[in-house]
Coordinates of N, CA and C in Angstrom, one line a residue:
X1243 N 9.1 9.7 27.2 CA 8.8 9.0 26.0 C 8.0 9.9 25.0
X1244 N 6.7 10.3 25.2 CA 6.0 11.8 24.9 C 7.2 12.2 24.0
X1245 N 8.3 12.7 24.6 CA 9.2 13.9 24.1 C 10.1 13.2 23.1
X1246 N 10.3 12.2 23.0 CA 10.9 11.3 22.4 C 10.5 11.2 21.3
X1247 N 9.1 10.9 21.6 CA 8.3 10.9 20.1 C 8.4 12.0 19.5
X1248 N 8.0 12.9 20.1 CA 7.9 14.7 19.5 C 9.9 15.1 18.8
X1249 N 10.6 14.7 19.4 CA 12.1 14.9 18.7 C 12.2 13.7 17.2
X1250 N 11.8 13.1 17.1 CA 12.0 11.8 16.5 C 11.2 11.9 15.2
X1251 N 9.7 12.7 15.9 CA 9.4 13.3 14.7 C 9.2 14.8 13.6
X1252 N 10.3 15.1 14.4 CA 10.5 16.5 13.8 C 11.6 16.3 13.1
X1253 N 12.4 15.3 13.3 CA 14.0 14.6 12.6 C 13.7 13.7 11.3
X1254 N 11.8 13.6 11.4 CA 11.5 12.3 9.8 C 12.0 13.3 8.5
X1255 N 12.3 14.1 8.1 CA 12.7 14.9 7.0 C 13.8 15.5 6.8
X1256 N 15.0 15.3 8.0 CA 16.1 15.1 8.3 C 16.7 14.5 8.1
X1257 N 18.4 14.5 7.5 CA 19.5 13.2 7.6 C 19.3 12.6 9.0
X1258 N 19.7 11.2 8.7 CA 20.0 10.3 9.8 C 20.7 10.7 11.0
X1259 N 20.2 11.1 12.2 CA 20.8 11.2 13.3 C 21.8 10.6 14.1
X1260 N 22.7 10.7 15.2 CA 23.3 10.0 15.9 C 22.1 9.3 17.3
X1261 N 22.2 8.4 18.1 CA 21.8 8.1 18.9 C 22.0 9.0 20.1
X1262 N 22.9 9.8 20.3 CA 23.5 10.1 21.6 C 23.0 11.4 21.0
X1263 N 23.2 12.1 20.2 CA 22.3 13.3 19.9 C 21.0 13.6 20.1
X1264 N 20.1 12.8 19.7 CA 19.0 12.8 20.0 C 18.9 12.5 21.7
X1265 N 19.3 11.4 22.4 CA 19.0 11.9 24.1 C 19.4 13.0 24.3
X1266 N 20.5 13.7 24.3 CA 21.1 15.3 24.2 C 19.9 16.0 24.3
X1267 N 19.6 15.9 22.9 CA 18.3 16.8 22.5 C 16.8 16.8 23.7
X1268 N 16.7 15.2 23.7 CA 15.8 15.2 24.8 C 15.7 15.5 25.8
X1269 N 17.1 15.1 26.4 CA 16.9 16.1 27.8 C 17.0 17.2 27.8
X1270 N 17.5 18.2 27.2 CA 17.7 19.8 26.8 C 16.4 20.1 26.4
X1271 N 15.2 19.7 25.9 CA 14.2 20.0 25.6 C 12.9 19.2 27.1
X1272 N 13.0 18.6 27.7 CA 12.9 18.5 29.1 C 13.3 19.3 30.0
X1273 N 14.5 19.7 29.7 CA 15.1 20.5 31.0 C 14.6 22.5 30.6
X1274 N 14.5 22.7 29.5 CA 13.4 23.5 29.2 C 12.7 23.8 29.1
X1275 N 11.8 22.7 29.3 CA 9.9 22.8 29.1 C 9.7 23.0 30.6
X1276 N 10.4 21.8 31.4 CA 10.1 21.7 33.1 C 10.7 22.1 33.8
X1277 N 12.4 22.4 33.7 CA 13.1 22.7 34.8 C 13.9 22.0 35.1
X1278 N 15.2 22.0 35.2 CA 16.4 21.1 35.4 C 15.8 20.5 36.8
X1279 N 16.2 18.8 36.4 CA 15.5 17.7 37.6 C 14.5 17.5 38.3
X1280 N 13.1 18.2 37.2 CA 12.0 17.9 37.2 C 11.5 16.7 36.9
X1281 N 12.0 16.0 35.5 CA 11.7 14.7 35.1 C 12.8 14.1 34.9
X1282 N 13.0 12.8 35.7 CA 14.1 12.2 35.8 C 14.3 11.4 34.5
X1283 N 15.6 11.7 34.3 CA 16.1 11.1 32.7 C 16.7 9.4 33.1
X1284 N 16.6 8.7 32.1 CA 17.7 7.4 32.1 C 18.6 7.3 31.9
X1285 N 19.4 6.2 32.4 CA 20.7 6.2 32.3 C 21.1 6.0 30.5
X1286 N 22.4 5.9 29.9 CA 22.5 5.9 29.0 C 21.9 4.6 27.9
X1287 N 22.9 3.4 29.0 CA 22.5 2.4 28.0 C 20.9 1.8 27.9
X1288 N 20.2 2.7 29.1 CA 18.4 2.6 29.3 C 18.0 3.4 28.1
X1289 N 18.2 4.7 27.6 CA 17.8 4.9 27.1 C 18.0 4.9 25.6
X1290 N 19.3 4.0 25.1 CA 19.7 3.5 24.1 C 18.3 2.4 23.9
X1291 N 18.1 1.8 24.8 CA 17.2 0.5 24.5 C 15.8 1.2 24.2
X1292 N 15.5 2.1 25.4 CA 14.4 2.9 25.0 C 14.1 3.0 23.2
X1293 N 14.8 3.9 23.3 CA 15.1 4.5 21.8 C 15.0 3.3 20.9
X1294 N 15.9 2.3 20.9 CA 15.2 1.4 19.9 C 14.5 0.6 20.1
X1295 N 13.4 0.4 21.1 CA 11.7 0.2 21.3 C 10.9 1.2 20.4
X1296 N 11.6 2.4 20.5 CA 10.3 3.4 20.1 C 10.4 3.6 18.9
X1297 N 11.8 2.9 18.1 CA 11.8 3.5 16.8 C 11.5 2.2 15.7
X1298 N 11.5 1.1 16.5 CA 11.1 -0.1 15.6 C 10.3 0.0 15.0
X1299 N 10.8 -0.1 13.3 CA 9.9 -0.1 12.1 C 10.2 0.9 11.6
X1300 N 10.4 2.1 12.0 CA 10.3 3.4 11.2 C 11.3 4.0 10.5
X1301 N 12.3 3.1 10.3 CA 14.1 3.1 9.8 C 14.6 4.4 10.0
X1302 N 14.4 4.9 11.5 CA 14.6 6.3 12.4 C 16.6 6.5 12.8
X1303 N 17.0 5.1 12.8 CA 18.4 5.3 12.8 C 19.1 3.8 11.7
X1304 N 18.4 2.8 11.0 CA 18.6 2.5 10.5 C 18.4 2.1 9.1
X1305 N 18.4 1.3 8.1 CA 17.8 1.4 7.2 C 18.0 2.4 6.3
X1306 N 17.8 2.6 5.7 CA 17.2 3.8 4.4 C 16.9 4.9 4.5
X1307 N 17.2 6.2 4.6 CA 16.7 7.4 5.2 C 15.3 7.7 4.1
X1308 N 15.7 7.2 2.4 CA 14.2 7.2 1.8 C 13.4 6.5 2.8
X1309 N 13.3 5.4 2.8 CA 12.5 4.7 3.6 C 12.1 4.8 4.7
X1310 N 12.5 5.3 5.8 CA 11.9 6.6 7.2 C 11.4 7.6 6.4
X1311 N 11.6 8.3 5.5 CA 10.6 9.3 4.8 C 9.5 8.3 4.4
X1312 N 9.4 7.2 3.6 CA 8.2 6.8 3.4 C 7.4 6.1 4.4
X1313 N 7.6 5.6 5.1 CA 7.2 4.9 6.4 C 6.5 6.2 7.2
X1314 N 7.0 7.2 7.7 CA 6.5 8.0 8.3 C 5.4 8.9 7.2
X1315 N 5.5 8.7 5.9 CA 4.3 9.2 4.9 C 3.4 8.0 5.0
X1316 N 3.2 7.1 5.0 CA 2.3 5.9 5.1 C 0.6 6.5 6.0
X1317 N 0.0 6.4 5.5 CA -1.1 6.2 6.5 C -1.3 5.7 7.8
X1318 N -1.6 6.0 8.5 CA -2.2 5.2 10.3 C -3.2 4.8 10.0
X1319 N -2.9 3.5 10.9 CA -3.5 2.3 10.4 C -3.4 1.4 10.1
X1320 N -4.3 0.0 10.3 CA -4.0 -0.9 9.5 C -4.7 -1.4 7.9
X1321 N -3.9 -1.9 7.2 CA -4.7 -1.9 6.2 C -5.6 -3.4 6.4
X1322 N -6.7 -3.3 5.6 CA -7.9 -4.5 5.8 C -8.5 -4.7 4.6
X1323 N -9.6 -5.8 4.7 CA -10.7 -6.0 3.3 C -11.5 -5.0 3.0
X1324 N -11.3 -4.7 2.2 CA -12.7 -4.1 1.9 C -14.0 -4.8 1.7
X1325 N -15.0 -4.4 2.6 CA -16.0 -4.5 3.2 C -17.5 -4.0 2.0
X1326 N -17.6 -4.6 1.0 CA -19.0 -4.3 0.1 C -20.4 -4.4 0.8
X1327 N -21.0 -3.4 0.9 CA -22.2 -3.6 1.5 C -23.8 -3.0 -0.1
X1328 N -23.1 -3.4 -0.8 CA -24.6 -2.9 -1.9 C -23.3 -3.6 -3.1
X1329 N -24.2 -4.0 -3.9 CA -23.4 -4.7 -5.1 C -22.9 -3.1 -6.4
X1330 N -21.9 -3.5 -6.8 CA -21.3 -2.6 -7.8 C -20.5 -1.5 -6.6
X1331 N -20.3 -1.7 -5.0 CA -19.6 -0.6 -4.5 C -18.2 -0.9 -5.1
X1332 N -17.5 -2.0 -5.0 CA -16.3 -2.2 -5.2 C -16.4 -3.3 -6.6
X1333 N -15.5 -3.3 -7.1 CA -14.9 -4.1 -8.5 C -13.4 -4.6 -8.3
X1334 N -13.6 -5.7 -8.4 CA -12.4 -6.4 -8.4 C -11.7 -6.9 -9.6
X1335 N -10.4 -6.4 -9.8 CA -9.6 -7.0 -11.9 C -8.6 -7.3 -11.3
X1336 N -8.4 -8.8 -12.5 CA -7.6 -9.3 -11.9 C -6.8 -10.2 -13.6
X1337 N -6.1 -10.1 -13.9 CA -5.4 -10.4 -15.0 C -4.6 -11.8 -14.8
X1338 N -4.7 -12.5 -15.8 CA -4.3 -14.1 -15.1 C -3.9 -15.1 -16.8
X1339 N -2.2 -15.4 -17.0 CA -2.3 -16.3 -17.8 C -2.7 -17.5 -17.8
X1340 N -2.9 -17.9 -19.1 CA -4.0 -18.9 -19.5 C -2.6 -20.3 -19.8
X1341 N -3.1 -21.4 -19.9 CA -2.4 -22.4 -20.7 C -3.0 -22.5 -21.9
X1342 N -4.0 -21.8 -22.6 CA -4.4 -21.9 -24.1 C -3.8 -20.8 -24.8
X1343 N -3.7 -21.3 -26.1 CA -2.8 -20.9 -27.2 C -3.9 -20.8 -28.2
X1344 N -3.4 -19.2 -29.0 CA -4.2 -18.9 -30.0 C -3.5 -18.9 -31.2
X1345 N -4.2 -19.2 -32.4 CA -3.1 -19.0 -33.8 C -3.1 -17.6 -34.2
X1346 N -2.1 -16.8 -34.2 CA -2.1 -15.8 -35.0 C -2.5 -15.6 -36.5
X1347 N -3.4 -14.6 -37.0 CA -3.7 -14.8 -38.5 C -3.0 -14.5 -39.5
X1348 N -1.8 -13.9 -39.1 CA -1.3 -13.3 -40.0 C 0.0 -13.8 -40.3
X1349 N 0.9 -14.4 -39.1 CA 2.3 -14.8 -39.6 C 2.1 -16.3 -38.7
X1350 N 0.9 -16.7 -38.3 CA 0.3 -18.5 -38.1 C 1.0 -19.0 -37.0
X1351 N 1.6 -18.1 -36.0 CA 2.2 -18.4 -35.2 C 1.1 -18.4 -33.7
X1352 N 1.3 -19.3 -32.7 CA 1.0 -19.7 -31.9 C 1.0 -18.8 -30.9
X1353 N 0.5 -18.2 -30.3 CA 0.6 -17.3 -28.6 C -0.2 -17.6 -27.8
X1354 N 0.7 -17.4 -26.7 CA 0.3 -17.6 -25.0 C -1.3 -16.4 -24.9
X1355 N -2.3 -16.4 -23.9 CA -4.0 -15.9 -24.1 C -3.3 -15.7 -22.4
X1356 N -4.0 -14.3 -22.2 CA -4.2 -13.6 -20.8 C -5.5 -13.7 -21.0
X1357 N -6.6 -13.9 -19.7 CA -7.7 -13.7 -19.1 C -7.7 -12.0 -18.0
X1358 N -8.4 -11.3 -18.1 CA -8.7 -10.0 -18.0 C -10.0 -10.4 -17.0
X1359 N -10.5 -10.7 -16.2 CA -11.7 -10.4 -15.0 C -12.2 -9.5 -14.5
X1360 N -13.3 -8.8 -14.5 CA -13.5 -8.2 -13.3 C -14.7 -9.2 -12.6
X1361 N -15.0 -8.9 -11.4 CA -15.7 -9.4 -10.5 C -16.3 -8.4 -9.2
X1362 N -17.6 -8.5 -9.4 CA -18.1 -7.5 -8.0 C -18.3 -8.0 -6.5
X1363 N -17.8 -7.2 -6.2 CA -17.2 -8.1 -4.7 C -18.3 -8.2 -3.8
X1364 N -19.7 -7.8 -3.6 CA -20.4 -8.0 -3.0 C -21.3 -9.7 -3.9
X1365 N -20.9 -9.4 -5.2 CA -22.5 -10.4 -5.8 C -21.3 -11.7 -5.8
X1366 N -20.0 -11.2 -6.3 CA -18.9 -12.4 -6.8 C -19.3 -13.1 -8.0
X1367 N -20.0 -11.9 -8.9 CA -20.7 -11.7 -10.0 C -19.3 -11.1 -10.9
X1368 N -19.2 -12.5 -11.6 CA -18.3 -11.5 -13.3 C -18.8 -11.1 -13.5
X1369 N -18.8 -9.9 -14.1 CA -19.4 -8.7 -14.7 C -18.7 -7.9 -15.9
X1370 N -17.0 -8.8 -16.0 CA -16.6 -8.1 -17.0 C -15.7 -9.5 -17.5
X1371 N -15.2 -9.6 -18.7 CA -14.0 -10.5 -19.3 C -13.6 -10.4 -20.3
X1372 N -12.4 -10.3 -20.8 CA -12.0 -10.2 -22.0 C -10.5 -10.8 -21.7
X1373 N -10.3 -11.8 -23.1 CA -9.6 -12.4 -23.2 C -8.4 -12.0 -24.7
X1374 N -7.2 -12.1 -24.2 CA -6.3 -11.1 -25.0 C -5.1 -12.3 -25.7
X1375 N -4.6 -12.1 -27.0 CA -3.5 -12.6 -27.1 C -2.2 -11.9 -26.6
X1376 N -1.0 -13.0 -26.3 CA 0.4 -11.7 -25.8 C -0.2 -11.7 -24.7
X1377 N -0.2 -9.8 -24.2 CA -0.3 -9.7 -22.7 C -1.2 -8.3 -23.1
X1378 N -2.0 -8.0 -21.9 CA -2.8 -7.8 -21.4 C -2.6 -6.0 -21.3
X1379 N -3.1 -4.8 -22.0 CA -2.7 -3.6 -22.7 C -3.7 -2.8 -21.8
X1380 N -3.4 -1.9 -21.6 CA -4.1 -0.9 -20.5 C -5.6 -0.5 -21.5
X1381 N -6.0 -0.9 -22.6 CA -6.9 -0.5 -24.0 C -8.2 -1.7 -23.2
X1382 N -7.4 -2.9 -23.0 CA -7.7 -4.3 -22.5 C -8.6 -3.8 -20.9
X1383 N -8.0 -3.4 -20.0 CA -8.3 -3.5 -18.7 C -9.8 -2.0 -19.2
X1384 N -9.2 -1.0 -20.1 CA -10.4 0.0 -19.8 C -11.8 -0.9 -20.9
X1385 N -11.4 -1.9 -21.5 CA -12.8 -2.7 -21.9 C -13.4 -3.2 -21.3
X1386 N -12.5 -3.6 -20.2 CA -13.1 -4.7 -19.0 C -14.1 -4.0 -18.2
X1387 N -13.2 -2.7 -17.6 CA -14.0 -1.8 -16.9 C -15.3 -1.3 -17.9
X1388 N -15.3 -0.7 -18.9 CA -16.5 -0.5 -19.5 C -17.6 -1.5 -19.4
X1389 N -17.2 -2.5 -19.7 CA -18.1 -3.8 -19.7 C -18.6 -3.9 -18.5
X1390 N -18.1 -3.7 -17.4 CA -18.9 -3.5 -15.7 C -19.7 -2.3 -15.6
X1391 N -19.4 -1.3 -16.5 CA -20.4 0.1 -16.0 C -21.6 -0.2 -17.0
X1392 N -21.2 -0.7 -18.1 CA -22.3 -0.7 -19.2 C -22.1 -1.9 -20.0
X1393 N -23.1 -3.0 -19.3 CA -23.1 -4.4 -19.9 C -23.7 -4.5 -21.8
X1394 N -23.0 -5.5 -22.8 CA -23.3 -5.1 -24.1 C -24.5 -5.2 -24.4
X1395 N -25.2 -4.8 -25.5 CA -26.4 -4.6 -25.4 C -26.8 -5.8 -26.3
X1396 N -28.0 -6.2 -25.6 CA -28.5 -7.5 -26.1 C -28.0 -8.9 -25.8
X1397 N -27.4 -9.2 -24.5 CA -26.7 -9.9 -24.4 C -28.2 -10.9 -23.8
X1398 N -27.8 -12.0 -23.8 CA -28.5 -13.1 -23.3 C -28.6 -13.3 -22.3
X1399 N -28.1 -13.2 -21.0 CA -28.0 -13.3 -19.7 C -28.5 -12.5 -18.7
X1400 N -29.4 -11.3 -19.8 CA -30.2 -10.2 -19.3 C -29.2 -9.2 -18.2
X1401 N -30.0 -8.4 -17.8 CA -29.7 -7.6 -17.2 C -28.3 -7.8 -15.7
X1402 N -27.7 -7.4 -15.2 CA -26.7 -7.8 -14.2 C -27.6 -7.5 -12.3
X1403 N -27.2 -7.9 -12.0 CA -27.8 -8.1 -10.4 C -28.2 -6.6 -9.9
X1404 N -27.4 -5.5 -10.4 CA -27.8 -4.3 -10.2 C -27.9 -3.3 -11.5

């Protein structure tokens, strides 16, 4: 199996292989490391099954050959929450239409209002909002964030939790 893995992944940057190639390969790189009938091989259709045990998920003979390139670039690991242990480590934005309607001043026409959030994941403290006609402009998300590094000045609600 070891060796399996070691052939399987020297082939992630590779066109798609045959099945019967790769055992080939495996045992010729067995019978070279150790010595012809040192380590006993499987029969064929065992190690057909093998092989797609060991390759589930990693689109190694099926699927998408982009996709076995990206799959095998992915991180190890699982991904999880992030974990805030001091307020302001993480910031949470999160963009969300509204059911309210603004008049436009200029041609009196009615539009749909996006809500812009940030929120600190330790306090669950807004810390940032701005509210946009249309949709929501990358000018929009860097106000929001400004508004969390440096609250406006003189605001009423005093100073923020950190």
């Amino acid at each position: 199996m070891e060796m399996a893995r070691t052939v399987l992944d020297k082939r992630v940057k590779a066109s798609r292989p045959v099945r019967n190639l790769i055992l080939t390969e495996i045992a010729e790189r067995l019978v070279k490391e150790y010595g012809k009938g040192t380590v006993p091989l499987p029969g064929c259709t065992t190690g057909y099954e093998l092989l797609k045990q060991l390759c589930k998920g990693t689109n190694a003979f099926e699927g998408s050959t982009k996709g076995k390139r990206s799959i095998a670039n992915a991180p190890q690991g699982a991904y999880g929450r992030q974990r805030a242990t001091r307020p302001g480590e993480y910031v949470v934005l999160d963009t969300t239409p509204l059911d309210v309607f603004a008049m436009e001043p200029i041609t009196c026409r009615w539009v749909r209002c996006e809500l812009t959030v940030a929120m600190d994941l330790y306090s669950r403290c807004m810390v940032g909002l701005r509210l946009t006609p249309v949709s929501t402009k990358s000018v929009d998300v860097a106000g929001v964030l400004f508004e969390t590094v440096r609250p406006r000045e003189g605001s009423e609600a005093g100073p923020l939790p950190y």
